[in-house]
mmCIF file of C-alpha atoms (C1' of nucleotides) in Angstrom:
data_model
loop_
_atom_site.group_PDB
_atom_site.id
_atom_site.type_symbol
_atom_site.label_atom_id
_atom_site.label_comp_id
_atom_site.label_asym_id
_atom_site.label_seq_id
_atom_site.Cartn_x
_atom_site.Cartn_y
_atom_site.Cartn_z
ATOM 1 C CA UNK A 1 37.805 -73.613 -9.964
ATOM 2 C CA UNK A 2 36.400 -71.827 -12.982
ATOM 3 C CA UNK A 3 32.891 -70.426 -13.116
ATOM 4 C CA UNK A 4 31.080 -70.031 -16.414
ATOM 5 C CA UNK A 5 27.780 -68.201 -17.027
ATOM 6 C CA UNK A 6 25.775 -71.434 -17.174
ATOM 7 C CA UNK A 7 26.994 -72.513 -13.743
ATOM 8 C CA UNK A 8 26.519 -69.029 -12.357
ATOM 9 C CA UNK A 9 22.938 -68.944 -13.624
ATOM 10 C CA UNK A 10 22.198 -72.339 -12.114
ATOM 11 C CA UNK A 11 23.604 -71.381 -8.715
ATOM 12 C CA UNK A 12 21.869 -68.006 -8.620
ATOM 13 C CA UNK A 13 18.518 -69.570 -9.524
ATOM 14 C CA UNK A 14 18.840 -72.048 -6.664
ATOM 15 C CA UNK A 15 19.937 -69.375 -4.203
ATOM 16 C CA UNK A 16 17.553 -66.539 -4.988
ATOM 17 C CA UNK A 17 14.664 -68.044 -6.965
ATOM 18 C CA UNK A 18 12.601 -66.211 -9.589
ATOM 19 C CA UNK A 19 13.020 -62.442 -9.747
ATOM 20 C CA UNK A 20 10.189 -61.498 -12.142
ATOM 21 C CA UNK A 21 11.508 -58.209 -13.418
ATOM 22 C CA UNK A 22 9.247 -56.379 -15.835
ATOM 23 C CA UNK A 23 7.217 -59.517 -16.462
ATOM 24 C CA UNK A 24 4.461 -57.508 -18.166
ATOM 25 C CA UNK A 25 1.774 -59.858 -16.889
ATOM 26 C CA UNK A 26 0.273 -57.309 -14.509
ATOM 27 C CA UNK A 27 -2.644 -56.864 -16.896
ATOM 28 C CA UNK A 28 -5.144 -57.994 -14.277
ATOM 29 C CA UNK A 29 -4.359 -55.077 -11.982
ATOM 30 C CA UNK A 30 -3.637 -52.471 -14.655
ATOM 31 C CA UNK A 31 -6.807 -50.468 -15.098
ATOM 32 C CA UNK A 32 -5.333 -47.913 -17.515
ATOM 33 C CA UNK A 33 -4.540 -48.989 -21.053
ATOM 34 C CA UNK A 34 -0.948 -47.902 -21.420
ATOM 35 C CA UNK A 35 1.363 -50.029 -23.537
ATOM 36 C CA UNK A 36 3.517 -51.954 -21.053
ATOM 37 C CA UNK A 37 6.360 -51.934 -23.585
ATOM 38 C CA UNK A 38 6.449 -48.161 -23.552
ATOM 39 C CA UNK A 39 6.369 -48.191 -19.780
ATOM 40 C CA UNK A 40 9.397 -50.495 -19.808
ATOM 41 C CA UNK A 41 11.251 -48.156 -22.162
ATOM 42 C CA UNK A 42 10.510 -45.180 -19.935
ATOM 43 C CA UNK A 43 11.521 -47.155 -16.860
ATOM 44 C CA UNK A 44 14.801 -48.133 -18.524
ATOM 45 C CA UNK A 45 15.751 -44.474 -18.907
ATOM 46 C CA UNK A 46 14.507 -43.458 -15.477
ATOM 47 C CA UNK A 47 16.491 -46.168 -13.713
ATOM 48 C CA UNK A 48 19.851 -45.027 -15.086
ATOM 49 C CA UNK A 49 22.137 -44.975 -12.037
ATOM 50 C CA UNK A 50 19.055 -44.785 -9.831
ATOM 51 C CA UNK A 51 17.373 -47.091 -7.321
ATOM 52 C CA UNK A 52 14.258 -48.748 -8.726
ATOM 53 C CA UNK A 53 12.138 -47.652 -5.751
ATOM 54 C CA UNK A 54 12.664 -44.043 -6.842
ATOM 55 C CA UNK A 55 11.652 -44.939 -10.393
ATOM 56 C CA UNK A 56 8.393 -46.566 -9.286
ATOM 57 C CA UNK A 57 7.241 -43.317 -7.757
ATOM 58 C CA UNK A 58 8.081 -41.430 -10.921
ATOM 59 C CA UNK A 59 6.180 -43.881 -13.113
ATOM 60 C CA UNK A 60 3.211 -43.656 -10.791
ATOM 61 C CA UNK A 61 3.201 -39.876 -11.206
ATOM 62 C CA UNK A 62 3.492 -40.132 -14.984
ATOM 63 C CA UNK A 63 0.516 -42.508 -15.021
ATOM 64 C CA UNK A 64 -1.478 -40.231 -12.774
ATOM 65 C CA UNK A 65 -0.965 -37.403 -15.257
ATOM 66 C CA UNK A 66 -1.709 -39.713 -18.229
ATOM 67 C CA UNK A 67 1.726 -39.091 -19.698
ATOM 68 C CA UNK A 68 2.668 -42.725 -20.253
ATOM 69 C CA UNK A 69 2.132 -42.826 -24.004
ATOM 70 C CA UNK A 70 4.206 -41.656 -26.947
ATOM 71 C CA UNK A 71 1.758 -38.946 -27.955
ATOM 72 C CA UNK A 72 1.054 -37.648 -24.472
ATOM 73 C CA UNK A 73 4.692 -37.525 -23.433
ATOM 74 C CA UNK A 74 5.710 -35.882 -26.688
ATOM 75 C CA UNK A 75 3.142 -33.122 -26.268
ATOM 76 C CA UNK A 76 3.538 -32.676 -22.520
ATOM 77 C CA UNK A 77 4.921 -29.556 -20.892
ATOM 78 C CA UNK A 78 8.527 -30.314 -20.037
ATOM 79 C CA UNK A 79 8.181 -28.721 -16.605
ATOM 80 C CA UNK A 80 5.302 -31.079 -15.796
ATOM 81 C CA UNK A 81 7.392 -34.057 -16.887
ATOM 82 C CA UNK A 82 10.207 -32.905 -14.617
ATOM 83 C CA UNK A 83 7.810 -32.610 -11.696
ATOM 84 C CA UNK A 84 6.466 -36.100 -12.273
ATOM 85 C CA UNK A 85 9.877 -37.775 -12.494
ATOM 86 C CA UNK A 86 11.574 -35.692 -9.816
ATOM 87 C CA UNK A 87 11.974 -38.693 -7.487
ATOM 88 C CA UNK A 88 14.078 -40.595 -10.013
ATOM 89 C CA UNK A 89 16.890 -38.034 -9.917
ATOM 90 C CA UNK A 90 18.678 -36.269 -12.802
ATOM 91 C CA UNK A 91 15.201 -35.043 -13.733
ATOM 92 C CA UNK A 92 16.432 -32.310 -16.072
ATOM 93 C CA UNK A 93 18.375 -34.733 -18.254
ATOM 94 C CA UNK A 94 15.856 -37.524 -17.990
ATOM 95 C CA UNK A 95 12.853 -35.381 -18.905
ATOM 96 C CA UNK A 96 14.706 -34.379 -22.047
ATOM 97 C CA UNK A 97 15.624 -37.997 -22.805
ATOM 98 C CA UNK A 98 12.033 -39.212 -22.355
ATOM 99 C CA UNK A 99 10.635 -36.552 -24.650
ATOM 100 C CA UNK A 100 13.416 -37.010 -27.180
ATOM 101 C CA UNK A 101 12.579 -40.727 -27.413
ATOM 102 C CA UNK A 102 8.849 -39.984 -27.636
ATOM 103 C CA UNK A 103 9.379 -37.446 -30.399
ATOM 104 C CA UNK A 104 11.526 -39.909 -32.305
ATOM 105 C CA UNK A 105 8.978 -42.727 -32.060
ATOM 106 C CA UNK A 106 6.134 -40.392 -32.993
ATOM 107 C CA UNK A 107 7.806 -38.894 -36.034
ATOM 108 C CA UNK A 108 9.550 -41.999 -37.275
ATOM 109 C CA UNK A 109 7.019 -44.725 -36.451
ATOM 110 C CA UNK A 110 3.851 -42.778 -35.785
ATOM 111 C CA UNK A 111 4.174 -43.941 -32.186
ATOM 112 C CA UNK A 112 3.618 -47.558 -33.249
ATOM 113 C CA UNK A 113 5.837 -49.843 -31.183
ATOM 114 C CA UNK A 114 4.738 -52.920 -33.169
ATOM 115 C CA UNK A 115 6.198 -51.342 -36.269
ATOM 116 C CA UNK A 116 9.314 -50.204 -34.404
ATOM 117 C CA UNK A 117 10.068 -53.582 -32.828
ATOM 118 C CA UNK A 118 9.376 -55.414 -36.093
ATOM 119 C CA UNK A 119 12.929 -54.686 -37.271
ATOM 120 C CA UNK A 120 15.885 -56.973 -36.749
ATOM 121 C CA UNK A 121 17.535 -56.934 -33.347
ATOM 122 C CA UNK A 122 20.798 -55.603 -34.781
ATOM 123 C CA UNK A 123 19.139 -52.694 -36.521
ATOM 124 C CA UNK A 124 16.987 -51.908 -33.488
ATOM 125 C CA UNK A 125 20.024 -51.842 -31.220
ATOM 126 C CA UNK A 126 21.948 -49.499 -33.490
ATOM 127 C CA UNK A 127 18.931 -47.260 -33.803
ATOM 128 C CA UNK A 128 18.409 -47.099 -30.045
ATOM 129 C CA UNK A 129 22.095 -46.407 -29.463
ATOM 130 C CA UNK A 130 21.927 -43.490 -31.882
ATOM 131 C CA UNK A 131 19.350 -41.748 -29.689
ATOM 132 C CA UNK A 132 20.527 -39.167 -27.169
ATOM 133 C CA UNK A 133 20.424 -40.552 -23.630
ATOM 134 C CA UNK A 134 20.294 -44.214 -24.630
ATOM 135 C CA UNK A 135 23.529 -46.137 -24.074
ATOM 136 C CA UNK A 136 24.245 -49.871 -24.284
ATOM 137 C CA UNK A 137 22.559 -50.930 -21.054
ATOM 138 C CA UNK A 138 19.432 -48.868 -21.622
ATOM 139 C CA UNK A 139 19.181 -50.064 -25.236
ATOM 140 C CA UNK A 140 19.646 -53.702 -24.274
ATOM 141 C CA UNK A 141 17.144 -53.417 -21.414
ATOM 142 C CA UNK A 142 14.601 -52.146 -23.907
ATOM 143 C CA UNK A 143 15.416 -54.938 -26.357
ATOM 144 C CA UNK A 144 15.149 -57.670 -23.722
ATOM 145 C CA UNK A 145 12.372 -56.462 -21.449
ATOM 146 C CA UNK A 146 10.183 -54.557 -23.920
ATOM 147 C CA UNK A 147 10.854 -56.170 -27.306
ATOM 148 C CA UNK A 148 11.530 -59.653 -25.882
ATOM 149 C CA UNK A 149 14.682 -60.031 -27.972
ATOM 150 C CA UNK A 150 17.353 -62.494 -26.766
ATOM 151 C CA UNK A 151 19.906 -59.911 -25.575
ATOM 152 C CA UNK A 152 21.938 -60.125 -22.362
ATOM 153 C CA UNK A 153 22.037 -56.876 -20.395
ATOM 154 C CA UNK A 154 25.404 -55.961 -18.868
ATOM 155 C CA UNK A 155 25.343 -53.557 -15.944
ATOM 156 C CA UNK A 156 27.777 -52.255 -13.326
ATOM 157 C CA UNK A 157 27.321 -55.344 -11.178
ATOM 158 C CA UNK A 158 27.984 -57.648 -14.105
ATOM 159 C CA UNK A 159 31.186 -55.765 -14.896
ATOM 160 C CA UNK A 160 32.355 -56.001 -11.287
ATOM 161 C CA UNK A 161 31.455 -59.699 -11.141
ATOM 162 C CA UNK A 162 33.368 -60.456 -14.322
ATOM 163 C CA UNK A 163 36.457 -58.916 -12.740
ATOM 164 C CA UNK A 164 36.101 -60.695 -9.409
ATOM 165 C CA UNK A 165 35.069 -64.159 -10.564
ATOM 166 C CA UNK A 166 37.534 -66.685 -11.917
ATOM 167 C CA UNK A 167 36.110 -66.667 -15.433
ATOM 168 C CA UNK A 168 37.740 -68.829 -18.104
ATOM 169 C CA UNK A 169 38.244 -65.746 -20.296
ATOM 170 C CA UNK A 170 39.275 -62.167 -19.735
ATOM 171 C CA UNK A 171 36.234 -60.152 -20.710
ATOM 172 C CA UNK A 172 36.490 -56.487 -19.831
ATOM 173 C CA UNK A 173 34.406 -54.213 -22.023
ATOM 174 C CA UNK A 174 30.621 -54.139 -22.259
ATOM 175 C CA UNK A 175 30.649 -55.900 -25.618
ATOM 176 C CA UNK A 176 33.246 -58.474 -24.503
ATOM 177 C CA UNK A 177 31.157 -59.506 -21.517
ATOM 178 C CA UNK A 178 27.909 -59.535 -23.468
ATOM 179 C CA UNK A 179 29.323 -61.655 -26.285
ATOM 180 C CA UNK A 180 30.937 -64.092 -23.874
ATOM 181 C CA UNK A 181 27.825 -64.624 -21.757
ATOM 182 C CA UNK A 182 25.585 -64.967 -24.807
ATOM 183 C CA UNK A 183 28.012 -67.354 -26.479
ATOM 184 C CA UNK A 184 28.099 -69.649 -23.434
ATOM 185 C CA UNK A 185 24.362 -69.628 -22.767
ATOM 186 C CA UNK A 186 23.508 -70.251 -26.414
ATOM 187 C CA UNK A 187 25.182 -73.633 -26.086
ATOM 188 C CA UNK A 188 22.746 -74.668 -23.361
ATOM 189 C CA UNK A 189 19.430 -73.051 -24.205
ATOM 190 C CA UNK A 190 17.147 -72.612 -27.216
ATOM 191 C CA UNK A 191 16.475 -69.143 -28.596
ATOM 192 C CA UNK A 192 13.054 -69.097 -26.993
ATOM 193 C CA UNK A 193 14.446 -70.058 -23.602
ATOM 194 C CA UNK A 194 17.208 -67.473 -23.886
ATOM 195 C CA UNK A 195 14.839 -64.527 -23.504
ATOM 196 C CA UNK A 196 13.741 -65.890 -20.139
ATOM 197 C CA UNK A 197 17.277 -66.906 -19.142
ATOM 198 C CA UNK A 198 18.787 -63.481 -19.952
ATOM 199 C CA UNK A 199 15.879 -61.840 -18.156
ATOM 200 C CA UNK A 200 16.428 -63.867 -15.002
ATOM 201 C CA UNK A 201 20.223 -63.848 -15.058
ATOM 202 C CA UNK A 202 20.452 -60.082 -15.310
ATOM 203 C CA UNK A 203 17.984 -59.655 -12.454
ATOM 204 C CA UNK A 204 19.752 -62.306 -10.376
ATOM 205 C CA UNK A 205 23.132 -60.630 -10.822
ATOM 206 C CA UNK A 206 21.682 -57.308 -9.693
ATOM 207 C CA UNK A 207 20.194 -59.077 -6.681
ATOM 208 C CA UNK A 208 23.519 -60.739 -5.938
ATOM 209 C CA UNK A 209 25.145 -57.342 -6.276
ATOM 210 C CA UNK A 210 23.270 -56.111 -3.249
ATOM 211 C CA UNK A 211 25.169 -58.699 -1.214
ATOM 212 C CA UNK A 212 28.447 -59.105 -2.990
ATOM 213 C CA UNK A 213 29.256 -56.567 -5.658
ATOM 214 C CA UNK A 214 29.333 -53.341 -3.724
ATOM 215 C CA UNK A 215 31.943 -50.912 -5.069
ATOM 216 C CA UNK A 216 34.258 -51.088 -2.062
ATOM 217 C CA UNK A 217 33.663 -53.950 0.358
ATOM 218 C CA UNK A 218 33.142 -57.601 -0.401
ATOM 219 C CA UNK A 219 30.365 -58.794 1.875
ATOM 220 C CA UNK A 220 31.327 -61.969 3.742
ATOM 221 C CA UNK A 221 27.651 -62.853 4.129
ATOM 222 C CA UNK A 222 27.135 -63.423 0.425
ATOM 223 C CA UNK A 223 24.858 -66.472 0.153
ATOM 224 C CA UNK A 224 27.025 -67.861 -2.633
ATOM 225 C CA UNK A 225 30.297 -67.862 -0.711
ATOM 226 C CA UNK A 226 29.941 -71.472 0.361
ATOM 227 C CA UNK A 227 28.641 -72.594 -3.014
ATOM 228 C CA UNK A 228 31.062 -71.021 -5.411
ATOM 229 C CA UNK A 229 34.170 -70.130 -3.410
ATOM 230 C CA UNK A 230 33.400 -66.490 -4.034
ATOM 231 C CA UNK A 231 35.496 -64.088 -2.063
ATOM 232 C CA UNK A 232 38.652 -66.166 -2.307
ATOM 233 C CA UNK A 233 39.421 -64.487 -5.578
ATOM 234 C CA UNK A 234 41.434 -61.316 -5.403
ATOM 235 C CA UNK A 235 40.405 -58.296 -7.400
ATOM 236 C CA UNK A 236 42.538 -58.261 -10.501
ATOM 237 C CA UNK A 237 45.156 -55.541 -10.542
ATOM 238 C CA UNK A 238 45.303 -53.238 -13.535
ATOM 239 C "C1'" DA B 1 27.145 -37.332 7.622
ATOM 240 C "C1'" DC B 2 28.315 -40.418 4.478
ATOM 241 C "C1'" DC B 3 27.610 -44.190 0.587
ATOM 242 C "C1'" DC B 4 25.063 -45.865 -3.066
ATOM 243 C "C1'" DA B 5 21.547 -46.881 -6.825
ATOM 244 C "C1'" DG B 6 19.301 -51.694 -12.789
ATOM 245 C "C1'" DG B 7 24.194 -44.864 -16.867
ATOM 246 C "C1'" DC B 8 25.146 -41.480 -20.183
ATOM 247 C "C1'" DG B 9 27.379 -37.585 -22.597
ATOM 248 C "C1'" DC B 10 31.032 -34.852 -22.860
ATOM 249 C "C1'" DA B 11 35.677 -33.058 -21.904
ATOM 250 C "C1'" DT B 12 40.421 -34.262 -21.305
ATOM 251 C "C1'" DG B 13 45.215 -36.696 -21.563
ATOM 252 C "C1'" DC C 1 41.341 -45.442 -26.133
ATOM 253 C "C1'" DA C 2 40.462 -44.677 -21.206
ATOM 254 C "C1'" DT C 3 39.494 -42.311 -17.319
ATOM 255 C "C1'" DG C 4 37.015 -38.264 -14.884
ATOM 256 C "C1'" DC C 5 33.171 -35.393 -14.015
ATOM 257 C "C1'" DG C 6 28.322 -33.593 -13.554
ATOM 258 C "C1'" DC C 7 23.871 -34.860 -13.143
ATOM 259 C "C1'" DA C 8 19.956 -35.309 -8.255
ATOM 260 C "C1'" DT C 9 16.709 -37.779 -5.414
ATOM 261 C "C1'" DG C 10 15.780 -41.032 -1.588
ATOM 262 C "C1'" DG C 11 16.988 -45.033 1.379
ATOM 263 C "C1'" DG C 12 20.258 -47.383 4.442
#
DNA sequence: ACCCAGGCGCATG
DNA sequence: CATGCGCATGGG
């Protein structure tokens, strides 16, 4: 039995329901006027190899110190930034990455995210990837969750899944997996729907990962075992 | 006391 | 090209 991304998405939706990651519709209980897109970009860097619960605390601290804007973060004392984001781990590197991004946006786009995101998705992605501390997953998270571009985000869980599932193709690298998933989902959904589908699918795979895609063990209690014959597939040998 | 989390940059072979 | 390592806190 082969599993393609469309079937996987359908099954995960039924099993886990909506995930609402970075929906940006919190405006009713956001009293401060920070740009939610910038908050998403900051969150994308802070969550690199880090549990989201740790990132939430860091973002709360940044907000408390009014550092959640391009200008404020650019001008902030680096030691204060480190203190604020301490809970998210790797705070030395991440403080530098946050301020590097802020400096770039300030100097290049006068801190105007509308102007920045106006460019084509391809150009935006290359530009983000050229920045220190922004790799493929962070760039794509920003494109999907901040800029609302139809880009599928590949993470560690997605890579593990693509090895363990009986996929019709052998996709190994980040770009391989991304192109394959996007190619399959484009057949089923319109461009407008794709933003929502990529959003949900990425979140659903991360959620599934908590049950199934741990580095070592394969959890026999995965809710999809009975649905998809997961777990019967051996890890592919190198 | 482990293992792990919504990676990335850099140094090696 | 493809591994390997350091980075660091907090929750299970």
